[in-house]
Tab-separated table of C-alpha atoms and ligand atoms in Angstrom:
chain	number	residue	atom	x	y	z
A	1	MET	CA	67.244	-25.237	-65.187
A	2	ASN	CA	66.013	-25.536	-68.753
A	3	GLN	CA	62.358	-25.233	-69.758
A	4	ASP	CA	61.627	-28.993	-69.543
A	5	GLU	CA	63.221	-29.249	-66.106
A	6	ILE	CA	61.191	-26.271	-64.871
A	7	LEU	CA	57.919	-27.743	-66.146
A	8	LEU	CA	58.743	-31.146	-64.679
A	9	ALA	CA	59.540	-29.593	-61.281
A	10	ARG	CA	56.299	-27.615	-61.466
A	11	SER	CA	54.259	-30.752	-62.060
A	12	GLU	CA	56.036	-32.679	-59.278
A	13	PHE	CA	56.584	-30.116	-56.536
A	14	LEU	CA	53.913	-27.392	-56.682
A	15	PHE	CA	50.391	-27.775	-55.337
A	16	PRO	CA	48.517	-29.110	-58.362
A	17	ALA	CA	45.841	-26.445	-57.703
A	18	VAL	CA	48.181	-23.613	-58.764
A	19	PHE	CA	46.385	-22.096	-61.736
A	20	HIS	CA	47.828	-20.985	-65.083
A	21	LEU	CA	46.277	-19.658	-68.258
A	22	TYR	CA	47.477	-21.939	-71.055
A	23	ARG	CA	47.337	-25.578	-72.190
A	24	GLU	CA	51.057	-25.685	-71.359
A	25	PRO	CA	52.285	-23.355	-68.581
A	26	LEU	CA	54.357	-20.448	-69.864
A	27	VAL	CA	57.868	-20.332	-68.391
A	28	LEU	CA	59.284	-16.830	-68.168
A	29	ALA	CA	63.010	-16.242	-68.108
A	30	ARG	CA	63.467	-12.493	-68.512
A	31	SER	CA	61.506	-9.257	-68.813
A	32	LYS	CA	62.033	-5.619	-69.781
A	33	ASP	CA	59.497	-2.786	-70.095
A	34	GLN	CA	56.505	-4.022	-72.143
A	35	TYR	CA	58.137	-7.358	-73.074
A	36	VAL	CA	58.768	-10.741	-71.468
A	37	TRP	CA	60.844	-13.624	-72.867
A	38	ASP	CA	60.224	-17.324	-72.348
A	39	ALA	CA	62.873	-19.915	-71.590
A	40	ASP	CA	63.392	-20.494	-75.346
A	41	GLY	CA	64.118	-16.807	-75.911
A	42	ARG	CA	60.756	-16.004	-77.566
A	43	GLN	CA	59.592	-12.455	-76.984
A	44	TYR	CA	56.003	-11.570	-75.959
A	45	LEU	CA	54.258	-8.210	-75.819
A	46	ASP	CA	52.704	-8.220	-72.346
A	47	PHE	CA	49.151	-6.847	-72.409
A	48	PHE	CA	48.178	-8.357	-69.051
A	49	GLY	CA	51.014	-6.757	-67.053
A	50	GLY	CA	51.424	-9.653	-64.623
A	51	ILE	CA	47.721	-9.456	-63.674
A	52	VAL	CA	47.533	-5.641	-63.533
A	53	THR	CA	50.697	-5.491	-61.430
A	54	VAL	CA	53.498	-4.293	-63.688
A	55	SER	CA	52.106	-0.784	-63.720
A	56	ILE	CA	55.130	0.963	-65.255
A	57	GLY	CA	56.959	-1.735	-67.180
A	58	HIS	CA	58.985	-4.803	-66.264
A	59	CYS	CA	62.351	-4.172	-64.593
A	60	ASN	CA	61.815	-0.401	-64.875
A	61	ASP	CA	65.255	1.276	-64.720
A	62	GLU	CA	64.231	4.133	-62.418
A	63	ILE	CA	62.461	1.859	-59.932
A	64	ASN	CA	65.229	-0.735	-59.983
A	65	ALA	CA	67.922	1.877	-59.302
A	66	ARG	CA	66.084	2.960	-56.133
A	67	VAL	CA	65.407	-0.663	-55.119
A	68	HIS	CA	69.106	-1.528	-55.572
A	69	ARG	CA	70.155	1.396	-53.379
A	70	GLN	CA	67.596	0.435	-50.731
A	71	ILE	CA	68.459	-3.262	-50.637
A	72	ASP	CA	72.070	-2.337	-49.896
A	73	THR	CA	71.047	0.136	-47.167
A	74	LEU	CA	68.180	-1.274	-45.076
A	75	GLY	CA	66.354	-4.420	-46.095
A	76	HIS	CA	64.009	-5.441	-43.302
A	77	THR	CA	62.357	-3.809	-40.319
A	78	SER	CA	58.837	-5.285	-39.779
A	79	THR	CA	56.216	-2.835	-38.535
A	80	LEU	CA	57.852	-3.081	-35.080
A	81	TYR	CA	60.475	-0.537	-36.176
A	82	SER	CA	60.007	2.581	-38.271
A	83	SER	CA	61.872	3.471	-41.437
A	84	GLY	CA	62.160	6.407	-43.819
A	85	PRO	CA	60.724	4.593	-46.860
A	86	MET	CA	57.660	3.340	-44.938
A	87	MET	CA	56.852	6.786	-43.546
A	88	LYS	CA	57.573	8.569	-46.843
A	89	LEU	CA	55.105	6.204	-48.520
A	90	ALA	CA	52.447	6.684	-45.821
A	91	GLN	CA	52.804	10.468	-46.222
A	92	GLN	CA	52.585	10.274	-50.023
A	93	LEU	CA	49.474	8.069	-49.827
A	94	ALA	CA	47.725	10.428	-47.410
A	95	SER	CA	48.421	13.336	-49.764
A	96	ILE	CA	46.909	11.632	-52.838
A	97	SER	CA	44.044	9.801	-51.106
A	98	PRO	CA	40.513	10.598	-52.367
A	99	ASN	CA	39.691	14.136	-51.145
A	100	GLY	CA	42.669	13.853	-48.770
A	101	ALA	CA	40.256	12.028	-46.427
A	102	LEU	CA	42.125	8.752	-45.867
A	103	THR	CA	45.273	9.528	-43.959
A	104	ARG	CA	46.265	6.345	-42.136
A	105	SER	CA	48.018	3.348	-43.698
A	106	MET	CA	48.446	-0.243	-42.546
A	107	PHE	CA	51.013	-2.041	-44.698
A	108	THR	CA	50.894	-5.785	-45.336
A	109	ASN	CA	51.949	-8.055	-48.207
A	110	SER	CA	49.034	-8.756	-50.514
A	111	GLY	CA	45.559	-7.732	-51.567
A	112	SER	CA	44.061	-10.572	-49.522
A	113	GLU	CA	45.699	-9.298	-46.341
A	114	ALA	CA	44.735	-5.720	-47.153
A	115	ASN	CA	41.084	-6.780	-47.398
A	116	GLU	CA	41.258	-8.836	-44.195
A	117	THR	CA	42.535	-5.715	-42.437
A	118	ALA	CA	39.769	-3.577	-43.961
A	119	ILE	CA	36.965	-5.903	-42.822
A	120	HIS	CA	38.459	-6.096	-39.342
A	121	ALA	CA	38.657	-2.285	-39.183
A	122	ALA	CA	35.071	-1.874	-40.462
A	123	ARG	CA	33.733	-4.288	-37.839
A	124	MET	CA	35.732	-2.679	-35.018
A	125	PHE	CA	34.754	0.867	-36.036
A	126	THR	CA	31.024	0.238	-36.433
A	127	GLY	CA	30.504	-2.441	-33.803
A	128	ASN	CA	28.448	-4.265	-36.453
A	129	SER	CA	29.359	-7.513	-38.161
A	130	ASP	CA	27.347	-7.869	-41.392
A	131	ILE	CA	29.337	-7.233	-44.564
A	132	ILE	CA	27.905	-6.731	-48.037
A	133	ALA	CA	29.963	-7.879	-51.005
A	134	LEU	CA	29.077	-8.069	-54.693
A	135	ARG	CA	28.342	-11.051	-56.855
A	136	HIS	CA	31.123	-11.623	-59.438
A	137	SER	CA	33.685	-10.025	-57.096
A	138	TYR	CA	37.188	-11.233	-56.242
A	139	HIS	CA	38.790	-10.172	-52.958
A	140	GLY	CA	41.574	-12.687	-52.385
A	141	ARG	CA	42.600	-16.173	-51.359
A	142	SER	CA	42.579	-16.160	-47.536
A	143	GLN	CA	39.520	-17.818	-45.987
A	144	LEU	CA	37.768	-14.494	-45.285
A	145	ALA	CA	38.768	-12.898	-48.600
A	146	ALA	CA	37.596	-15.999	-50.495
A	147	ALA	CA	34.325	-15.885	-48.559
A	148	LEU	CA	33.877	-12.257	-49.742
A	149	THR	CA	34.378	-13.422	-53.330
A	150	GLY	CA	31.293	-13.798	-55.506
A	151	ASN	CA	32.613	-16.372	-57.981
A	152	GLN	CA	32.424	-20.094	-57.234
A	153	ALA	CA	35.761	-20.867	-58.905
A	154	TRP	CA	37.620	-18.839	-56.278
A	155	ARG	CA	35.600	-19.553	-53.135
A	156	TYR	CA	37.467	-22.809	-52.416
A	157	SER	CA	36.077	-25.407	-50.088
A	158	GLY	CA	36.591	-23.872	-46.649
A	159	PRO	CA	33.754	-23.541	-44.159
A	160	PRO	CA	31.522	-20.582	-45.061
A	161	ALA	CA	32.237	-17.339	-43.165
A	162	ALA	CA	29.216	-15.957	-41.345
A	163	GLY	CA	27.933	-12.440	-41.821
A	164	ILE	CA	28.573	-11.897	-45.535
A	165	THR	CA	25.712	-11.202	-47.889
A	166	PHE	CA	25.941	-10.625	-51.649
A	167	ALA	CA	24.333	-7.811	-53.615
A	168	HIS	CA	23.644	-8.026	-57.345
A	169	ASN	CA	26.381	-6.273	-59.289
A	170	ALA	CA	25.922	-3.583	-61.925
A	171	TYR	CA	26.533	-5.977	-64.806
A	172	CYS	CA	24.758	-4.034	-67.533
A	173	TYR	CA	25.646	-6.494	-70.322
A	174	ARG	CA	23.900	-9.253	-68.333
A	175	CYS	CA	21.600	-7.240	-66.078
A	176	PRO	CA	20.573	-9.464	-63.143
A	177	PHE	CA	17.113	-7.839	-63.326
A	178	GLY	CA	16.794	-8.134	-67.110
A	179	LEU	CA	16.632	-4.342	-67.419
A	180	THR	CA	18.464	-1.788	-69.564
A	181	TYR	CA	20.343	1.289	-68.364
A	182	PRO	CA	19.162	4.043	-67.837
A	183	ASN	CA	15.519	2.875	-67.879
A	184	CYS	CA	16.422	0.443	-65.090
A	185	GLU	CA	16.669	3.414	-62.683
A	186	LEU	CA	19.661	1.628	-61.138
A	187	ARG	CA	17.607	-1.243	-59.751
A	188	CYS	CA	20.826	-3.097	-58.775
A	189	ALA	CA	21.839	-0.147	-56.565
A	190	THR	CA	18.433	0.491	-54.996
A	191	ASP	CA	18.091	-3.241	-54.253
A	192	VAL	CA	20.875	-2.917	-51.641
A	193	LYS	CA	18.328	-1.417	-49.223
A	194	ASP	CA	16.141	-4.529	-49.567
A	195	LEU	CA	19.185	-6.736	-49.226
A	196	ILE	CA	20.082	-5.093	-45.902
A	197	ARG	CA	16.516	-5.323	-44.621
A	198	THR	CA	16.055	-8.956	-45.613
A	199	THR	CA	19.429	-10.615	-45.090
A	200	THR	CA	21.180	-8.686	-42.291
A	201	SER	CA	20.368	-7.467	-38.794
A	202	GLY	CA	19.619	-4.060	-40.329
A	203	ARG	CA	22.886	-2.546	-39.026
A	204	VAL	CA	25.882	-3.348	-41.209
A	205	ALA	CA	29.649	-3.037	-40.762
A	206	GLY	CA	30.114	-2.079	-44.387
A	207	MET	CA	30.212	-2.907	-48.022
A	208	ILE	CA	33.292	-3.936	-49.973
A	209	ALA	CA	33.347	-3.431	-53.743
A	210	GLU	CA	35.797	-3.138	-56.603
A	211	PRO	CA	35.041	0.034	-58.615
A	212	ILE	CA	35.608	-2.118	-61.724
A	213	GLN	CA	35.375	-5.839	-61.030
A	214	GLY	CA	38.727	-7.219	-62.140
A	215	VAL	CA	38.568	-11.012	-62.091
A	216	GLY	CA	34.847	-10.662	-62.872
A	217	GLY	CA	35.811	-9.331	-66.336
A	218	PHE	CA	36.223	-5.563	-65.858
A	219	ILE	CA	32.523	-5.044	-65.136
A	220	THR	CA	32.067	-1.274	-65.013
A	221	PRO	CA	29.025	0.167	-63.184
A	222	PRO	CA	27.106	3.238	-64.480
A	223	PRO	CA	28.066	6.671	-63.083
A	224	GLU	CA	25.300	6.840	-60.435
A	225	TYR	CA	25.905	3.392	-58.968
A	226	PHE	CA	28.436	3.856	-56.163
A	227	GLY	CA	26.867	7.099	-54.901
A	228	ILE	CA	23.597	5.248	-54.286
A	229	VAL	CA	25.071	2.135	-52.659
A	230	ALA	CA	27.562	4.045	-50.467
A	231	ASP	CA	24.733	6.294	-49.150
A	232	THR	CA	22.543	3.267	-48.428
A	233	VAL	CA	25.312	1.462	-46.563
A	234	ARG	CA	26.108	4.554	-44.482
A	235	GLN	CA	22.417	5.053	-43.651
A	236	HIS	CA	22.524	1.559	-42.140
A	237	GLY	CA	25.574	2.251	-39.986
A	238	GLY	CA	28.254	0.857	-42.293
A	239	VAL	CA	31.413	2.074	-44.022
A	240	PHE	CA	32.209	1.877	-47.725
A	241	ILE	CA	35.373	-0.044	-48.639
A	242	SER	CA	36.806	0.411	-52.119
A	243	ASP	CA	38.943	-2.566	-53.181
A	244	GLU	CA	41.399	-0.850	-55.518
A	245	VAL	CA	43.771	-3.770	-55.936
A	246	GLN	CA	43.332	-3.489	-59.720
A	247	THR	CA	41.922	0.020	-60.199
A	248	ALA	CA	44.365	2.276	-58.324
A	249	TRP	CA	47.486	4.221	-59.293
A	250	GLY	CA	46.081	5.875	-62.400
A	251	ARG	CA	45.135	2.622	-64.146
A	252	THR	CA	41.625	3.946	-64.947
A	253	GLY	CA	43.006	7.221	-66.350
A	254	ASP	CA	43.207	10.779	-64.946
A	255	LYS	CA	42.467	9.878	-61.294
A	256	TRP	CA	44.710	8.100	-58.811
A	257	PHE	CA	41.873	5.806	-57.719
A	258	GLY	CA	39.046	4.150	-59.625
A	259	ILE	CA	36.328	5.127	-57.164
A	260	GLU	CA	37.036	8.827	-57.818
A	261	HIS	CA	35.325	8.452	-61.217
A	262	TRP	CA	32.085	7.830	-59.309
A	263	GLY	CA	32.560	10.874	-57.032
A	264	VAL	CA	32.506	8.732	-53.877
A	265	THR	CA	34.996	9.090	-51.034
A	266	PRO	CA	35.434	5.684	-49.401
A	267	ASP	CA	36.025	5.234	-45.669
A	268	ILE	CA	38.601	2.538	-46.333
A	269	LEU	CA	40.545	1.782	-49.492
A	270	THR	CA	42.635	-1.303	-50.152
A	271	SER	CA	45.311	-1.916	-52.741
A	272	ALA	CA	48.309	-4.091	-53.634
A	273	LYS	CA	49.473	-5.292	-57.103
A	274	GLY	CA	50.574	-2.243	-59.139
A	275	LEU	CA	51.640	-0.098	-56.181
A	276	ALA	CA	55.170	-1.520	-56.113
A	277	ASN	CA	55.313	-2.638	-59.788
A	278	GLY	CA	55.713	-6.305	-58.817
A	279	LEU	CA	57.281	-6.238	-55.358
A	280	PRO	CA	54.958	-7.613	-52.678
A	281	ILE	CA	52.876	-4.988	-50.893
A	282	GLY	CA	49.421	-4.695	-49.360
A	283	LEU	CA	47.819	-1.421	-48.330
A	284	THR	CA	44.792	-0.628	-46.179
A	285	LEU	CA	44.246	3.143	-46.198
A	286	ALA	CA	41.588	4.476	-43.829
A	287	ARG	CA	40.013	7.580	-42.370
A	288	ASP	CA	41.635	8.575	-39.086
A	289	GLU	CA	38.622	7.600	-36.935
A	290	VAL	CA	38.307	4.210	-38.634
A	291	ALA	CA	42.003	3.427	-38.160
A	292	ARG	CA	41.817	4.467	-34.510
A	293	ALA	CA	39.126	1.842	-33.881
A	294	VAL	CA	41.514	-1.044	-34.655
A	295	PRO	CA	42.592	-2.430	-31.280
A	296	SER	CA	46.254	-2.389	-30.341
A	297	PRO	CA	48.564	-4.201	-30.747
A	298	THR	CA	48.782	-5.216	-34.406
A	299	ILE	CA	51.869	-6.187	-36.387
A	300	ALA	CA	52.977	-7.395	-39.840
A	301	THR	CA	56.437	-8.994	-40.105
A	302	PHE	CA	56.965	-7.989	-43.737
A	303	GLY	CA	54.525	-5.051	-43.687
A	304	GLY	CA	55.989	-1.780	-44.925
A	305	ASN	CA	59.357	-3.387	-45.608
A	306	PRO	CA	61.821	-0.738	-46.799
A	307	ILE	CA	62.378	-2.335	-50.210
A	308	SER	CA	58.711	-2.600	-51.217
A	309	SER	CA	58.036	0.812	-49.650
A	310	GLU	CA	60.870	2.492	-51.562
A	311	ALA	CA	59.695	0.785	-54.753
A	312	ALA	CA	56.158	2.073	-54.136
A	313	CYS	CA	57.402	5.636	-53.576
A	314	ALA	CA	59.407	5.338	-56.799
A	315	VAL	CA	56.303	4.094	-58.674
A	316	LEU	CA	54.195	7.043	-57.467
A	317	ASP	CA	57.017	9.469	-58.359
A	318	PHE	CA	57.359	7.909	-61.817
A	319	ILE	CA	53.596	8.107	-62.522
A	320	GLU	CA	53.592	11.775	-61.489
A	321	ALA	CA	56.813	12.739	-63.289
A	322	HIS	CA	55.763	11.126	-66.571
A	323	GLY	CA	52.164	12.383	-66.491
A	324	LEU	CA	50.966	8.779	-66.688
A	325	ARG	CA	47.489	9.376	-65.340
A	326	THR	CA	46.695	11.653	-68.263
A	327	ARG	CA	48.582	9.438	-70.708
A	328	THR	CA	46.653	6.398	-69.495
A	329	ALA	CA	43.354	8.172	-70.192
A	330	GLU	CA	44.562	9.078	-73.720
A	331	ASN	CA	46.079	5.703	-74.548
A	332	GLY	CA	43.094	3.945	-72.977
A	333	ALA	CA	40.770	5.844	-75.317
A	334	TYR	CA	43.005	4.938	-78.271
A	335	LEU	CA	42.999	1.256	-77.275
A	336	ARG	CA	39.227	1.344	-76.797
A	337	GLU	CA	38.727	2.776	-80.310
A	338	GLY	CA	40.800	-0.075	-81.734
A	339	LEU	CA	38.807	-2.673	-79.792
A	340	LEU	CA	35.512	-1.211	-80.996
A	341	ALA	CA	36.791	-1.402	-84.587
A	342	LEU	CA	37.635	-5.081	-84.003
A	343	GLN	CA	34.139	-5.598	-82.565
A	344	ASP	CA	32.718	-4.423	-85.920
A	345	LYS	CA	34.811	-7.076	-87.634
A	346	HIS	CA	34.610	-10.062	-85.268
A	347	PRO	CA	31.112	-11.203	-84.154
A	348	LEU	CA	32.646	-13.033	-81.180
A	349	ILE	CA	33.200	-9.706	-79.399
A	350	GLY	CA	29.889	-9.080	-77.630
A	351	ASP	CA	30.906	-6.242	-75.320
A	352	VAL	CA	33.848	-3.873	-74.882
A	353	ARG	CA	34.144	-2.198	-71.466
A	354	GLY	CA	36.480	-0.714	-68.902
A	355	MET	CA	38.280	2.545	-68.238
A	356	GLY	CA	41.755	3.807	-69.085
A	357	LEU	CA	44.175	0.956	-69.631
A	358	LEU	CA	41.846	-1.529	-67.969
A	359	GLN	CA	39.796	-2.730	-70.935
A	360	ALA	CA	37.983	-6.007	-71.551
A	361	MET	CA	36.112	-7.782	-74.322
A	362	GLU	CA	33.367	-10.234	-73.431
A	363	LEU	CA	33.206	-13.023	-76.028
A	364	VAL	CA	29.871	-14.592	-76.995
A	365	THR	CA	29.006	-17.342	-79.466
A	366	ASP	CA	26.195	-15.201	-80.837
A	367	ARG	CA	25.227	-11.664	-80.028
A	368	ALA	CA	21.484	-12.283	-79.733
A	369	SER	CA	21.644	-14.961	-77.017
A	370	ARG	CA	24.895	-13.637	-75.498
A	371	THR	CA	25.965	-17.231	-74.822
A	372	PRO	CA	29.425	-17.108	-73.220
A	373	ALA	CA	32.173	-18.164	-75.673
A	374	THR	CA	34.324	-19.909	-73.068
A	375	ALA	CA	36.199	-22.291	-75.373
A	376	GLN	CA	36.821	-19.518	-77.899
A	377	ALA	CA	38.339	-17.283	-75.212
A	378	ALA	CA	40.752	-20.066	-74.246
A	379	ALA	CA	41.599	-20.613	-77.929
A	380	LEU	CA	42.187	-16.882	-78.413
A	381	LEU	CA	44.736	-16.848	-75.593
A	382	GLU	CA	46.583	-19.768	-77.198
A	383	ALA	CA	46.522	-18.148	-80.656
A	384	ALA	CA	47.797	-14.849	-79.231
A	385	ARG	CA	50.571	-16.672	-77.385
A	386	GLU	CA	51.666	-18.193	-80.707
A	387	LEU	CA	51.821	-14.659	-82.136
A	388	GLY	CA	53.910	-13.363	-79.232
A	389	LEU	CA	51.141	-11.628	-77.317
A	390	LEU	CA	50.025	-12.135	-73.703
A	391	LEU	CA	46.369	-11.522	-72.830
A	392	GLY	CA	44.431	-11.967	-69.588
A	393	LYS	CA	41.193	-13.832	-69.065
A	394	GLY	CA	38.377	-13.685	-66.515
A	395	GLY	CA	34.635	-13.555	-65.973
A	396	LEU	CA	32.375	-16.094	-64.304
A	397	HIS	CA	32.409	-18.131	-67.520
A	398	GLY	CA	36.051	-17.499	-68.430
A	399	ASN	CA	34.885	-15.685	-71.577
A	400	CYS	CA	36.239	-12.180	-70.884
A	401	ILE	CA	39.572	-11.095	-72.343
A	402	ARG	CA	41.277	-8.723	-69.909
A	403	LEU	CA	43.781	-6.103	-71.066
A	404	SER	CA	45.996	-4.208	-68.630
A	405	PRO	CA	49.344	-3.357	-70.229
A	406	PRO	CA	51.956	-1.282	-68.387
A	407	MET	CA	50.738	2.340	-68.238
A	408	ASN	CA	53.897	3.676	-69.913
A	409	ILE	CA	53.317	1.899	-73.233
A	410	GLY	CA	53.085	4.011	-76.387
A	411	LYS	CA	50.617	4.183	-79.284
A	412	ALA	CA	52.968	2.037	-81.391
A	413	ASP	CA	52.607	-0.787	-78.827
A	414	ILE	CA	48.823	-0.476	-79.017
A	415	ASP	CA	48.954	-0.608	-82.840
A	416	GLU	CA	51.125	-3.734	-82.687
A	417	PHE	CA	48.812	-5.266	-80.094
A	418	LEU	CA	45.696	-4.609	-82.215
A	419	LEU	CA	47.361	-6.137	-85.267
A	420	ARG	CA	48.270	-9.320	-83.393
A	421	LEU	CA	44.864	-9.481	-81.677
A	422	ASP	CA	43.111	-9.175	-85.052
A	423	ARG	CA	45.257	-12.026	-86.416
A	424	SER	CA	44.513	-14.116	-83.301
A	425	PHE	CA	40.775	-13.713	-83.908
A	426	GLU	CA	41.294	-14.672	-87.571
A	427	THR	CA	43.225	-17.774	-86.502
A	428	ILE	CA	40.484	-19.052	-84.197
A	429	SER	CA	37.660	-18.280	-86.640
A	430	SER	CA	39.379	-20.433	-89.274
A	431	GLN	CA	39.911	-23.351	-86.828
B	1	PMP	N1	41.244	-7.794	-54.641
B	1	PMP	C1	41.222	-7.751	-55.963
B	1	PMP	C2	40.284	-6.805	-56.654
B	1	PMP	C3	42.082	-8.559	-56.717
B	1	PMP	O1	42.047	-8.513	-58.058
B	1	PMP	C4	42.985	-9.415	-56.044
B	1	PMP	C5	43.962	-10.304	-56.814
B	1	PMP	N2	43.570	-10.716	-58.062
B	1	PMP	C6	42.964	-9.430	-54.652
B	1	PMP	C7	42.090	-8.605	-53.975
B	1	PMP	C8	43.891	-10.332	-53.888
B	1	PMP	O2	45.184	-9.901	-54.027
B	1	PMP	P1	46.418	-10.895	-53.719
B	1	PMP	O3	46.448	-11.916	-54.816
B	1	PMP	O4	47.593	-9.967	-53.707
B	1	PMP	O5	46.149	-11.485	-52.373
C-alpha cells in the first residue's frame, strides 16, 4: 500500500475516534534506533518514543535477536501454562521492585488491564471499595480505567463508575489552591484527609497515582507529596498504587521506578509501555499479601506470552548492561539545561518540568496570565514535523509538549533535537 492508499483506508475503515497528533496523520513505514521513516522515505528524529514506549530504540538489535529466537521456539502459552520467559521475567521484576517488597506479578496486555487488575486486587485485599484518583490523571481506556482518569477528553461517554473520588493534584505551575511551594505546606497532599472524610465512607480501598502525570503533561509533585498521601491512604485502610506505565524502567533517571524518587514503597505497581520496548505487555506487581487476596481462578489469554516476556527480560538486561539508568539521569539533565536555555529565548515556554528523559514544556500565550497556548502547541508539532522531528503533546488544554526519547540516545541527538526545536519555535513565532 502506498501512503495515499493507507490514509484512505484509515479514513474508511478505522473507528473515526482513533486519535492522532497532526493535521494529516503520519504514516510510518520503517524505524531504527532513534529514527522513524514515513512512507515517502523522510526521516524523523523520534523524541516521543512511541508515547514513552520505545525505551531503548526502535528495532533494537539485541532485543530483536532474542525475540526472533523466542518466536521460533515457543510463541504462545496463555497464563494457563508456565514458561521459562514468563517466570524469568517475574523473578527479575521481584528482584528490582521498590525495596524488594513487591514480589508477585500478574501479566496482561496493556496499561489499562494492569490498572483494572490493581483496583480489583486493592478492593479484594482491603474489603473496601472507595478509590481515590488524581485530577489530570490518565489510567487507560477500559470503562474502569477511563473512570479513574481525571481529564474529560479521555473519560468517554460510558456510565460513571461508582466509588471513585478525585483529589487535587500537585500541579505547582497551576496550584489548585492558588498557593506557592513550599509556603503552601503541601495543601494538595493534606487535603486528601478531608477528601476521604467528605466523599468516601471513611475506609478506602486505595489511591492510584502516576508519580509524574504523563498525559496530564508530566506534572511532577514536590518531594514530600507522595509520602504524605500514601500515609493518609494507609491510615484509612487503603493501599497505595503507583501507576508506572510511563515512569518505570529507568525513564526518570537513576531509579528503576518513578515512585522511588519520593521514597515511597507502593503496595501495588502497574506498568506496560516501555517494559517490552513496543511489544504488548501489562504488569501488575504486588506485595505477596495483596496478591494472595485476589480470588482464584484468574486467567489472561495473552498474559505473560513468551515473546513479550522474553523481550521484557531483554529490555531489563539491556538497561542494566548499558548503565542506562545513570545515563538517563545525565542525559536528562543535559536536555533540561537545553530546554531552560530555550525558555530564556522563547516567551511561549512558561514551564519546564519532569525528571530524567521525561521532560515537558508547558506553553502559555503570556507568562503573567499563564493562558494555555493550545493552538501554538499544535502549530509547534506541525513545524517540528516539517523539520524531521517528532514531539509529543498533552495536558488538559493540549498545551504541554512532552519529550520522551529512547533512553539510549546520545548527547549529539539532544543537540540536534534542541537545534530543530529552536527552529520550530522560530517558525511558529514568525507565522
Ligand atoms: N496509565 C498511564 C499512566 C498511561 O500513560 C497509559 C497510556 N497512555 C495507561 C495507563 C494505559 O495504557 P494502555 O494504553 O497500554 O492501555
